[in-house]
Amino acid sequence: MCWWVYLAGNHRLKHIAMMRSSAASRRFAWLAAILSALALSLLQLSIVGWRQVTSLPAVEPTGSITPSGQLWKHVISRPRPLPTNLVPQTYVDFWWNPAQSATGVVLGILGGGLTLWLFLSLLRIGITKSHTSAYRHEQRMSAAIHYSCAWLAPLAVTCLLMPLLPLLQAGLIAGWRWMPAPEVPTITAGVIAAIGLVLWWFWLIRLATTAPEDTRQRVVVFMAIGVPAMATGLAMAWWYGVDYAQQWLFEVMRVQF
């Protein structure tokens, strides 16, 4: 079904645009949203609960090179004794907190699922309102919104790369020279995600061009400007909202670093 959406030509897009939402289209959207929420939880698992520290407390944001909270596990350290010419910003110890990681996974699923649901709901409202009143009762593009979730698949795949991040961070601290730089999975995932988002955006614009001529410009403007603005706002709300909730929970659970 994803390839059917990806490879849709103008004739197929016109057909999709005229389809009304159905049990099949809603099931497809829900499955894509659930898998994407699980992928976001994997992203959280890869970045939450891991802590790299230097050898100087003054360099650390918390002013400490050892955990003040509970349940922290020391994963690996740079070989001792440390070189005398070591740059102060060099990481020398790697810590992990399973409680923080578990919290991140839960918030990733809940926050990601809620954000995706809001995005699809706002997208549906925006498309309906961008059509003139003469067409709103036809429920144009209601199924297309669901099937556009096929573009969540490449975004979810990028999250599969992120569990490499803590492994590469540990390898860098331990001095494993055969390991690639920790930035490799992050940059690779970022590039793939950016390509997927741009292709999704282009697909929605192409979909908008199938609208009736007397309302087409309104729909195209919403897809071209409103959708990326809405997606950016919700993504930032998810990122900063989840981070704020995590930090508060870490303090309450006494598992902060």
XYZ file of N, CA and C in Angstrom:
771
model
N 0.825 -1.199 0.000
C 0.000 0.000 0.000
C 0.865 1.257 0.000
N 1.981 1.222 0.719
C 2.877 2.379 0.749
C 3.401 2.684 -0.652
N 3.826 1.639 -1.396
C 4.336 1.861 -2.738
C 3.225 2.346 -3.662
N 2.001 1.900 -3.445
C 0.869 2.373 -4.228
C 0.685 3.876 -4.046
N 0.934 4.351 -2.829
C 0.839 5.789 -2.542
C 2.044 6.526 -3.110
N 3.237 5.987 -2.887
C 4.456 6.672 -3.341
C 4.460 6.893 -4.855
N 4.021 5.886 -5.587
C 4.134 5.907 -7.044
C 2.857 6.410 -7.735
N 2.006 7.063 -6.987
C 0.740 7.540 -7.552
C 0.989 8.622 -8.588
N 0.466 8.409 -9.799
C 0.496 9.435 -10.828
C -0.705 10.353 -10.691
N -0.854 11.268 -11.639
C -1.943 12.242 -11.554
C -3.321 11.573 -11.560
N -3.480 10.545 -12.396
C -4.782 9.864 -12.462
C -5.108 9.193 -11.132
N -4.114 8.520 -10.533
C -4.356 7.850 -9.258
C -4.602 8.862 -8.144
N -3.871 9.989 -8.171
C -4.072 11.020 -7.144
C -5.488 11.593 -7.215
N -5.992 11.781 -8.417
C -7.363 12.265 -8.550
C -8.350 11.262 -7.960
N -8.073 9.982 -8.184
C -8.926 8.935 -7.610
C -8.860 8.950 -6.085
N -7.640 9.071 -5.529
C -7.475 9.105 -4.074
C -8.166 10.326 -3.490
N -8.053 11.467 -4.181
C -8.648 12.703 -3.673
C -10.159 12.611 -3.568
N -10.789 11.822 -4.433
C -12.240 11.709 -4.429
C -12.745 10.658 -3.444
N -11.843 9.819 -2.940
C -12.254 8.756 -2.022
C -12.613 9.338 -0.646
N -13.680 8.857 -0.085
C -14.032 9.231 1.282
C -13.351 8.269 2.267
N -13.121 8.767 3.469
C -12.500 7.917 4.483
C -13.371 6.697 4.741
N -12.715 5.584 5.024
C -13.420 4.322 5.240
C -12.751 3.576 6.374
N -13.293 2.446 6.721
C -12.684 1.628 7.768
C -11.281 1.198 7.357
N -11.105 0.895 6.062
C -9.787 0.473 5.572
C -8.773 1.609 5.663
N -9.166 2.813 5.257
C -8.225 3.936 5.292
C -7.893 4.325 6.727
N -8.896 4.279 7.601
C -8.629 4.603 9.010
C -7.720 3.564 9.649
N -7.921 2.296 9.310
C -7.054 1.241 9.838
C -5.608 1.441 9.373
N -5.440 1.822 8.118
C -4.095 2.082 7.597
C -3.439 3.228 8.355
N -4.186 4.307 8.596
C -3.633 5.468 9.293
C -3.285 5.128 10.733
N -4.159 4.375 11.400
C -3.889 4.000 12.783
C -2.655 3.109 12.883
N -2.521 2.173 11.962
C -1.348 1.301 11.975
C -0.074 2.110 11.766
N -0.104 3.035 10.810
C 1.064 3.878 10.560
C 1.387 4.748 11.764
N 0.354 5.286 12.412
C 0.576 6.144 13.577
C 1.148 5.357 14.754
N 0.632 4.143 14.965
C 1.128 3.311 16.068
C 2.587 2.931 15.838
N 2.909 2.504 14.626
C 4.300 2.147 14.326
C 5.220 3.355 14.460
N 4.725 4.530 14.070
C 5.538 5.747 14.185
C 5.745 6.131 15.642
N 4.720 5.957 16.471
C 4.863 6.240 17.894
C 5.873 5.295 18.534
N 5.850 4.025 18.121
C 6.835 3.067 18.621
C 8.239 3.449 18.165
N 8.343 3.951 16.934
C 9.647 4.394 16.437
C 10.155 5.584 17.246
N 9.264 6.501 17.600
C 9.672 7.637 18.418
C 10.110 7.187 19.808
N 9.475 6.138 20.317
C 9.906 5.615 21.618
C 11.306 5.015 21.508
N 11.626 4.432 20.353
C 12.974 3.917 20.120
C 13.978 5.058 20.059
N 13.576 6.155 19.449
C 14.430 7.347 19.447
C 14.680 7.825 20.868
N 13.635 7.862 21.673
C 13.779 8.272 23.068
C 14.711 7.331 23.831
N 14.564 6.041 23.571
C 15.406 5.053 24.247
C 16.881 5.270 23.915
N 17.148 5.815 22.751
C 18.523 5.998 22.298
C 19.171 7.255 22.838
N 18.364 8.224 23.265
C 18.948 9.495 23.691
C 18.646 9.852 25.143
N 17.652 9.203 25.735
C 17.273 9.529 27.117
C 17.872 8.493 28.067
N 18.446 8.967 29.148
C 19.011 8.078 30.157
C 20.502 7.862 30.013
N 21.080 8.348 28.916
C 22.514 8.216 28.678
C 23.198 9.536 29.006
N 24.353 9.443 29.626
C 25.042 10.665 30.052
C 26.549 10.539 29.851
N 27.097 11.428 29.054
C 28.546 11.522 28.888
C 29.056 12.653 29.779
N 30.134 12.404 30.501
C 30.677 13.433 31.384
C 32.173 13.588 31.154
N 32.654 14.780 31.448
C 34.079 15.079 31.350
C 34.743 14.799 32.699
N 35.999 15.145 32.789
C 36.733 14.927 34.043
C 36.724 16.152 34.940
N 36.136 17.249 34.492
C 36.134 18.501 35.266
C 34.703 18.926 35.591
N 34.353 19.011 36.870
C 32.991 19.437 37.239
C 32.633 20.813 36.687
N 33.630 21.692 36.565
C 33.336 23.048 36.098
C 32.827 23.065 34.657
N 33.143 22.048 33.894
C 32.728 21.986 32.495
C 31.294 21.474 32.355
N 30.841 20.715 33.352
C 29.525 20.089 33.279
C 28.393 21.072 33.593
N 27.261 20.961 32.890
C 26.121 21.847 33.174
C 25.610 21.724 34.604
N 25.676 20.506 35.174
C 25.196 20.301 36.538
C 26.272 20.571 37.583
N 27.503 20.798 37.144
C 28.598 21.040 38.078
C 29.077 19.792 38.781
N 28.706 18.612 38.242
C 29.097 17.366 38.879
C 29.449 16.340 37.809
N 30.435 15.484 38.120
C 30.828 14.431 37.188
C 30.343 13.059 37.659
N 29.605 13.039 38.758
C 28.998 11.803 39.255
C 27.514 12.046 39.520
N 26.675 11.027 39.371
C 25.230 11.223 39.537
C 24.853 11.597 40.962
N 23.872 12.473 41.067
C 23.315 12.814 42.384
C 22.042 12.015 42.650
N 21.422 11.453 41.584
C 20.207 10.670 41.738
C 20.483 9.189 41.863
N 19.432 8.414 41.821
C 19.522 6.970 42.030
C 19.538 6.207 40.698
N 19.921 4.942 40.781
C 19.812 3.946 39.714
C 20.774 4.159 38.545
N 21.746 5.035 38.681
C 22.692 5.245 37.595
C 23.712 4.114 37.535
N 23.982 3.645 36.320
C 24.949 2.579 36.094
C 26.133 3.125 35.300
N 27.342 2.850 35.797
C 28.530 3.286 35.063
C 28.802 2.286 33.943
N 28.745 2.757 32.687
C 28.847 1.877 31.530
C 30.300 1.660 31.120
N 31.020 2.731 30.939
C 32.391 2.617 30.446
C 33.138 3.907 30.749
N 34.452 3.839 30.772
C 35.270 5.018 31.046
C 36.501 5.023 30.154
N 37.073 6.164 30.016
C 38.307 6.299 29.259
C 39.446 5.664 30.062
N 40.370 4.996 29.394
C 41.480 4.364 30.130
C 42.206 5.357 31.034
N 42.461 4.905 32.265
C 43.212 5.702 33.237
C 44.656 5.217 33.307
N 45.579 6.104 33.665
C 45.387 7.526 33.978
C 45.123 8.353 32.727
N 44.405 9.452 32.940
C 44.079 10.322 31.823
C 45.315 11.095 31.378
N 45.453 11.349 30.074
C 46.591 12.146 29.594
C 46.591 13.539 30.206
N 47.751 14.065 30.450
C 47.853 15.407 31.054
C 47.415 16.496 30.092
N 47.525 16.239 28.799
C 47.151 17.243 27.795
C 45.728 17.055 27.277
N 44.901 16.341 28.035
C 43.531 16.062 27.605
C 42.714 17.353 27.565
N 41.993 17.556 26.466
C 41.123 18.734 26.343
C 40.015 18.654 27.394
N 39.740 19.757 28.128
C 38.740 19.715 29.223
C 37.367 19.230 28.785
N 36.992 19.480 27.530
C 35.658 19.094 27.053
C 35.581 17.636 26.598
N 36.676 16.881 26.740
C 36.680 15.482 26.312
C 35.891 14.620 27.290
N 34.978 13.802 26.762
C 34.198 12.913 27.617
C 35.066 11.735 28.063
N 34.974 11.419 29.354
C 35.811 10.344 29.897
C 34.997 9.262 30.601
N 33.721 9.504 30.861
C 32.865 8.513 31.516
C 31.495 8.506 30.864
N 30.878 7.320 30.868
C 29.570 7.134 30.245
C 28.663 6.447 31.248
N 27.482 7.066 31.512
C 26.534 6.556 32.499
C 25.192 6.271 31.829
N 24.441 5.358 32.462
C 23.102 5.021 31.966
C 22.159 4.835 33.137
N 20.924 5.350 32.953
C 19.898 5.202 33.974
C 18.683 4.510 33.364
N 18.403 3.256 33.721
C 17.265 2.530 33.128
C 15.921 3.180 33.426
N 15.792 3.824 34.584
C 14.515 4.477 34.907
C 14.266 5.660 33.980
N 15.307 6.406 33.690
C 15.160 7.514 32.745
C 14.802 7.007 31.348
N 15.463 5.945 30.912
C 15.184 5.399 29.585
C 13.746 4.894 29.491
N 13.276 4.198 30.536
C 11.899 3.695 30.532
C 10.899 4.848 30.492
N 11.199 5.907 31.233
C 10.330 7.082 31.212
C 10.293 7.703 29.823
N 11.461 7.780 29.187
C 11.527 8.324 27.840
C 10.724 7.512 26.840
N 10.755 6.193 26.974
C 10.002 5.324 26.069
C 8.504 5.578 26.208
N 8.032 5.626 27.437
C 6.592 5.848 27.677
C 6.158 7.209 27.143
N 6.930 8.247 27.447
C 6.573 9.580 26.967
C 6.694 9.681 25.451
N 7.636 8.928 24.881
C 7.768 8.922 23.434
C 6.534 8.354 22.760
N 6.020 7.243 23.298
C 4.815 6.629 22.731
C 3.601 7.540 22.915
N 3.389 8.009 24.141
C 2.206 8.825 24.411
C 2.273 10.168 23.697
N 3.416 10.845 23.837
C 3.562 12.150 23.204
C 3.562 12.056 21.690
N 4.243 11.041 21.152
C 4.273 10.874 19.707
C 2.911 10.542 19.146
N 2.191 9.636 19.805
C 0.859 9.277 19.341
C -0.095 10.457 19.370
N -0.045 11.244 20.447
C -0.920 12.413 20.559
C -0.578 13.449 19.496
N 0.702 13.667 19.258
C 1.119 14.654 18.265
C 0.674 14.256 16.866
N 0.830 12.974 16.524
C 0.398 12.511 15.215
C -1.114 12.619 15.044
N -1.850 12.289 16.106
C -3.306 12.407 16.052
C -3.718 13.863 15.843
N -3.073 14.796 16.551
C -3.380 16.214 16.379
C -3.060 16.679 14.963
N -1.913 16.217 14.445
C -1.524 16.627 13.098
C -2.550 16.173 12.071
N -2.965 14.915 12.134
C -3.934 14.398 11.169
C -5.290 15.085 11.325
N -5.661 15.380 12.567
C -6.935 16.068 12.795
C -6.905 17.483 12.228
N -5.822 18.202 12.497
C -5.693 19.564 11.974
C -5.566 19.571 10.460
N -4.894 18.551 9.923
C -4.785 18.443 8.466
C -6.166 18.242 7.847
N -6.969 17.408 8.471
C -8.327 17.165 7.959
C -9.160 18.442 8.020
N -9.076 19.153 9.134
C -9.841 20.400 9.275
C -9.361 21.434 8.258
N -8.047 21.545 8.119
C -7.492 22.524 7.194
C -7.889 22.267 5.755
N -7.868 21.011 5.340
C -8.261 20.684 3.967
C -9.739 20.977 3.748
N -10.561 20.638 4.727
C -11.997 20.909 4.595
C -12.261 22.405 4.474
N -11.613 23.202 5.340
C -11.830 24.651 5.329
C -11.227 25.315 4.098
N -10.170 24.729 3.545
C -9.551 25.341 2.369
C -10.404 25.148 1.115
N -11.252 24.129 1.106
C -12.236 24.002 0.024
C -13.350 25.027 0.244
N -13.891 25.524 -0.812
C -15.037 26.424 -0.677
C -16.241 25.642 -0.157
N -17.206 26.359 0.352
C -18.351 25.722 1.012
C -19.121 24.777 0.087
N -19.030 24.994 -1.206
C -19.768 24.144 -2.140
C -19.242 22.712 -2.168
N -17.997 22.511 -1.707
C -17.382 21.182 -1.796
C -17.174 20.510 -0.433
N -17.417 21.223 0.636
C -17.062 20.689 1.947
C -17.873 19.460 2.329
N -19.097 19.375 1.864
C -19.926 18.219 2.215
C -19.473 16.950 1.506
N -18.614 17.070 0.499
C -18.193 15.908 -0.276
C -17.094 15.095 0.411
N -16.516 15.657 1.484
C -15.441 14.979 2.230
C -14.258 14.634 1.319
N -13.921 15.567 0.443
C -12.795 15.349 -0.459
C -11.499 15.160 0.324
N -10.681 14.264 -0.153
C -9.337 14.008 0.379
C -9.344 13.441 1.798
N -10.486 13.027 2.300
C -10.527 12.482 3.664
C -9.800 11.141 3.741
N -9.947 10.307 2.713
C -9.184 9.052 2.677
C -7.722 9.323 2.331
N -7.480 10.334 1.504
C -6.108 10.661 1.104
C -5.254 11.045 2.310
N -5.870 11.709 3.286
C -5.137 12.062 4.501
C -4.651 10.800 5.195
N -5.512 9.812 5.281
C -5.130 8.556 5.926
C -4.020 7.855 5.147
N -4.177 7.790 3.825
C -3.182 7.071 3.025
C -1.870 7.841 2.900
N -1.911 9.151 3.147
C -0.661 9.921 3.140
C 0.253 9.513 4.289
N -0.304 8.806 5.278
C 0.517 8.314 6.396
C 1.552 7.296 5.939
N 1.448 6.866 4.675
C 2.481 5.983 4.126
C 3.847 6.649 4.208
N 3.873 7.987 4.179
C 5.147 8.708 4.240
C 5.738 8.713 5.640
N 5.008 8.187 6.614
C 5.586 8.024 7.952
C 6.585 6.867 7.990
N 6.472 5.951 7.032
C 7.343 4.766 7.029
C 8.827 5.126 6.956
N 9.266 5.973 6.006
C 10.696 6.315 6.003
C 11.130 7.077 7.245
N 10.215 7.842 7.843
C 10.568 8.544 9.077
C 10.772 7.551 10.217
N 9.933 6.530 10.254
C 10.071 5.511 11.294
C 11.361 4.715 11.120
N 11.731 4.463 9.860
C 12.959 3.705 9.597
C 14.179 4.433 10.141
N 14.169 5.761 10.074
C 15.326 6.521 10.571
C 15.572 6.251 12.059
N 14.501 6.013 12.796
C 14.654 5.771 14.238
C 15.355 4.447 14.513
N 15.331 3.525 13.531
C 16.017 2.248 13.718
C 17.531 2.433 13.757
N 18.020 3.549 13.220
C 19.456 3.812 13.239
C 19.923 4.357 14.577
N 19.006 4.949 15.330
C 19.419 5.692 16.518
C 19.959 4.847 17.668
N 19.560 3.555 17.835
C 20.187 2.763 18.906
C 21.698 2.613 18.753
N 22.219 2.917 17.564
C 23.674 2.895 17.394
C 24.352 4.045 18.129
N 23.602 5.102 18.413
C 24.196 6.294 19.003
C 24.887 6.035 20.339
N 24.210 5.444 21.353
C 24.914 5.202 22.620
C 26.091 4.246 22.472
N 25.983 3.274 21.546
C 27.097 2.360 21.324
C 28.313 3.106 20.786
N 28.095 4.001 19.835
C 29.199 4.763 19.264
C 29.756 5.771 20.268
N 28.885 6.326 21.103
C 29.368 7.231 22.152
C 30.263 6.488 23.134
N 29.842 5.277 23.498
C 30.666 4.467 24.402
C 31.991 4.112 23.739
N 31.963 3.775 22.455
C 33.188 3.428 21.752
C 34.153 4.588 21.666
N 33.618 5.789 21.489
C 34.472 6.967 21.430
C 35.172 7.204 22.763
N 34.431 7.046 23.860
C 35.022 7.249 25.181
C 36.066 6.173 25.483
N 35.749 4.939 25.108
C 36.666 3.833 25.389
C 37.868 3.812 24.450
N 37.798 4.588 23.369
C 38.916 4.624 22.443
C 38.919 3.515 21.420
N 37.738 2.970 21.090
C 37.663 1.935 20.057
C 37.831 2.611 18.691
N 38.975 2.503 18.099
C 39.300 3.237 16.888
C 38.539 2.727 15.669
N 38.033 1.504 15.728
C 37.319 0.944 14.581
C 35.869 1.407 14.501
N 35.427 2.178 15.532
C 34.038 2.638 15.543
C 33.904 3.948 14.771
N 32.834 4.115 13.965
C 32.606 5.410 13.305
C 32.215 6.474 14.327
N 32.216 7.714 13.899
C 31.887 8.821 14.796
C 30.418 8.733 15.228
N 30.098 9.172 16.465
C 28.707 9.128 16.935
C 27.752 9.957 16.085
N 28.286 10.924 15.348
C 27.417 11.757 14.525
C 26.859 11.023 13.306
N 27.458 9.886 12.952
C 27.067 9.180 11.723
C 25.592 8.776 11.733
N 25.092 8.055 12.754
C 23.665 7.686 12.719
C 22.742 8.886 12.796
N 23.144 9.922 13.545
C 22.290 11.107 13.671
C 22.169 11.834 12.344
N 23.291 12.046 11.675
C 23.275 12.738 10.385
C 22.537 11.906 9.339
N 22.803 10.603 9.304
C 22.135 9.729 8.333
C 20.623 9.737 8.543
N 20.211 9.589 9.800
C 18.774 9.606 10.101
C 18.159 10.951 9.756
N 18.878 12.027 10.022
C 18.369 13.352 9.710
C 18.168 13.566 8.227
N 19.119 13.091 7.428
C 19.008 13.232 5.969
C 17.827 12.429 5.444
N 17.693 11.172 5.900
C 16.584 10.331 5.435
C 15.240 10.937 5.849
N 15.164 11.414 7.096
C 13.915 12.016 7.576
C 13.571 13.275 6.779
N 14.575 14.093 6.481
C 14.333 15.321 5.720
C 13.817 15.002 4.323
N 14.419 13.997 3.669
C 13.967 13.597 2.341
C 12.531 13.087 2.394
N 12.233 12.262 3.412
C 10.880 11.739 3.555
C 9.853 12.841 3.774
N 10.185 13.833 4.591
C 9.260 14.936 4.860
C 9.023 15.786 3.621
N 10.093 16.050 2.887
C 9.953 16.855 1.670
C 9.100 16.127 0.639
N 9.340 14.821 0.478
C 8.541 14.050 -0.479
C 7.076 13.993 -0.053
N 6.814 13.884 1.254
C 5.440 13.920 1.764
C 4.789 15.251 1.419
N 5.532 16.332 1.627
C 5.022 17.677 1.340
C 4.699 17.824 -0.144
N 5.616 17.377 -1.009
C 5.362 17.444 -2.448
C 4.139 16.618 -2.824
N 3.980 15.456 -2.190
C 2.836 14.598 -2.481
C 1.535 15.315 -2.129
N 1.524 15.997 -0.992
C 0.321 16.726 -0.576
C 0.024 17.887 -1.522
N 1.079 18.562 -2.005
C 0.865 19.649 -2.956
C 0.292 19.097 -4.267
N 0.837 17.979 -4.736
C 0.300 17.342 -5.940
C -1.160 16.942 -5.730
N -1.457 16.451 -4.521
C -2.841 16.092 -4.201
C -3.737 17.330 -4.275
N -3.227 18.454 -3.782
C -4.009 19.689 -3.773
C -4.340 20.158 -5.186
N -3.456 19.878 -6.135
C -3.706 20.321 -7.511
C -4.840 19.550 -8.183
N -5.322 18.496 -7.537
C -6.450 17.744 -8.090
C -7.796 18.321 -7.653
N -7.776 19.338 -6.805
C -9.019 19.958 -6.337
C -9.714 20.673 -7.500
N -11.014 20.884 -7.411
C -11.714 21.622 -8.471
C -11.059 22.981 -8.731
N -11.124 23.435 -9.956
C -10.378 24.621 -10.370
C -10.741 25.855 -9.562
N -12.013 26.033 -9.211
C -12.423 27.250 -8.518
C -12.027 27.264 -7.039
N -11.510 26.162 -6.510
C -11.045 26.140 -5.124
C -9.611 25.636 -5.015
N -9.008 25.341 -6.155
C -7.679 24.726 -6.177
C -6.616 25.607 -5.520
N -6.633 26.885 -5.794
C -5.600 27.772 -5.260
C -5.611 27.791 -3.730
N -6.799 27.808 -3.155
C -6.913 27.798 -1.688
C -6.306 26.530 -1.096
N -6.592 25.383 -1.711
C -6.088 24.113 -1.193
C -4.569 24.036 -1.359
N -4.059 24.492 -2.510
C -2.616 24.459 -2.743
C -1.886 25.344 -1.737
N -2.418 26.517 -1.463
C -1.781 27.413 -0.486
C -1.736 26.772 0.893
N -2.820 26.128 1.279
C -2.819 25.468 2.588
C -1.783 24.354 2.635
N -1.719 23.525 1.589
C -0.758 22.426 1.568
C 0.674 22.936 1.529
N 0.913 24.004 0.765
C 2.274 24.499 0.570
C 2.788 25.284 1.772
N 1.918 26.007 2.454
C 2.351 26.881 3.554
C 1.810 26.420 4.898
N 0.529 26.128 4.946
C -0.084 25.779 6.227
C 0.410 24.462 6.796
N 0.556 23.447 5.938
C 0.970 22.127 6.431
C 2.376 22.141 7.029
N 3.410 22.686 6.335
C 4.735 22.706 6.965
C 4.791 23.544 8.241
N 4.037 24.652 8.276
C 4.011 25.463 9.492
C 3.387 24.684 10.647
N 2.302 23.991 10.351
C 1.626 23.194 11.358
C 2.503 22.041 11.835
N 3.177 21.352 10.902
C 4.050 20.236 11.256
C 5.228 20.706 12.102
N 5.807 21.840 11.741
C 6.940 22.377 12.511
C 6.520 22.729 13.927
N 5.381 23.385 14.050
C 4.895 23.762 15.379
C 4.623 22.563 16.270
N 3.984 21.540 15.714
C 3.684 20.350 16.504
C 4.947 19.573 16.848
N 5.907 19.508 15.916
C 7.163 18.820 16.200
C 7.916 19.498 17.332
N 7.945 20.828 17.322
C 8.618 21.568 18.400
C 7.880 21.386 19.721
N 6.550 21.368 19.649
C 5.766 21.159 20.871
C 6.045 19.785 21.455
N 6.150 18.769 20.577
C 6.471 17.418 21.061
C 7.853 17.380 21.686
N 8.839 17.928 21.000
C 10.221 17.851 21.459
C 10.407 18.550 22.805
N 9.969 19.800 22.899
C 10.164 20.561 24.120
C 9.183 20.143 25.213
N 7.971 19.747 24.813
C 7.001 19.301 25.809
C 7.426 18.013 26.485
N 7.888 17.049 25.691
C 8.358 15.787 26.255
C 9.595 16.017 27.113
N 10.497 16.881 26.649
C 11.715 17.149 27.430
C 11.373 17.783 28.777
N 10.436 18.734 28.768
C 10.041 19.369 30.034
C 9.404 18.354 30.982
N 8.526 17.506 30.430
C 7.882 16.488 31.267
C 8.911 15.511 31.830
N 9.888 15.147 31.009
C 10.926 14.225 31.464
C 11.725 14.814 32.618
N 12.171 16.044 32.457
C 12.993 16.656 33.496
C 12.224 16.765 34.813
N 10.932 17.074 34.719
C 10.119 17.163 35.940
C 9.986 15.794 36.593
N 9.727 14.778 35.773
C 9.593 13.425 36.315
C 10.906 12.923 36.907
N 12.030 13.258 36.292
C 13.321 12.827 36.811
C 13.569 13.404 38.204
N 13.171 14.641 38.392
C 13.313 15.262 39.717
C 12.413 14.578 40.736
N 11.174 14.312 40.336
C 10.228 13.655 41.239
C 10.680 12.246 41.593
N 11.208 11.518 40.607
C 11.657 10.140 40.813
C 13.050 10.070 41.435
N 13.706 11.223 41.529
C 15.062 11.302 42.086
C 16.061 10.441 41.294
N 15.952 10.560 39.982
C 16.894 9.849 39.123
C 17.667 10.830 38.246
N 17.651 12.100 38.631
C 18.395 13.087 37.871
C 19.900 12.878 38.024
N 20.671 13.407 37.092
C 22.129 13.257 37.179
C 22.673 14.300 38.163
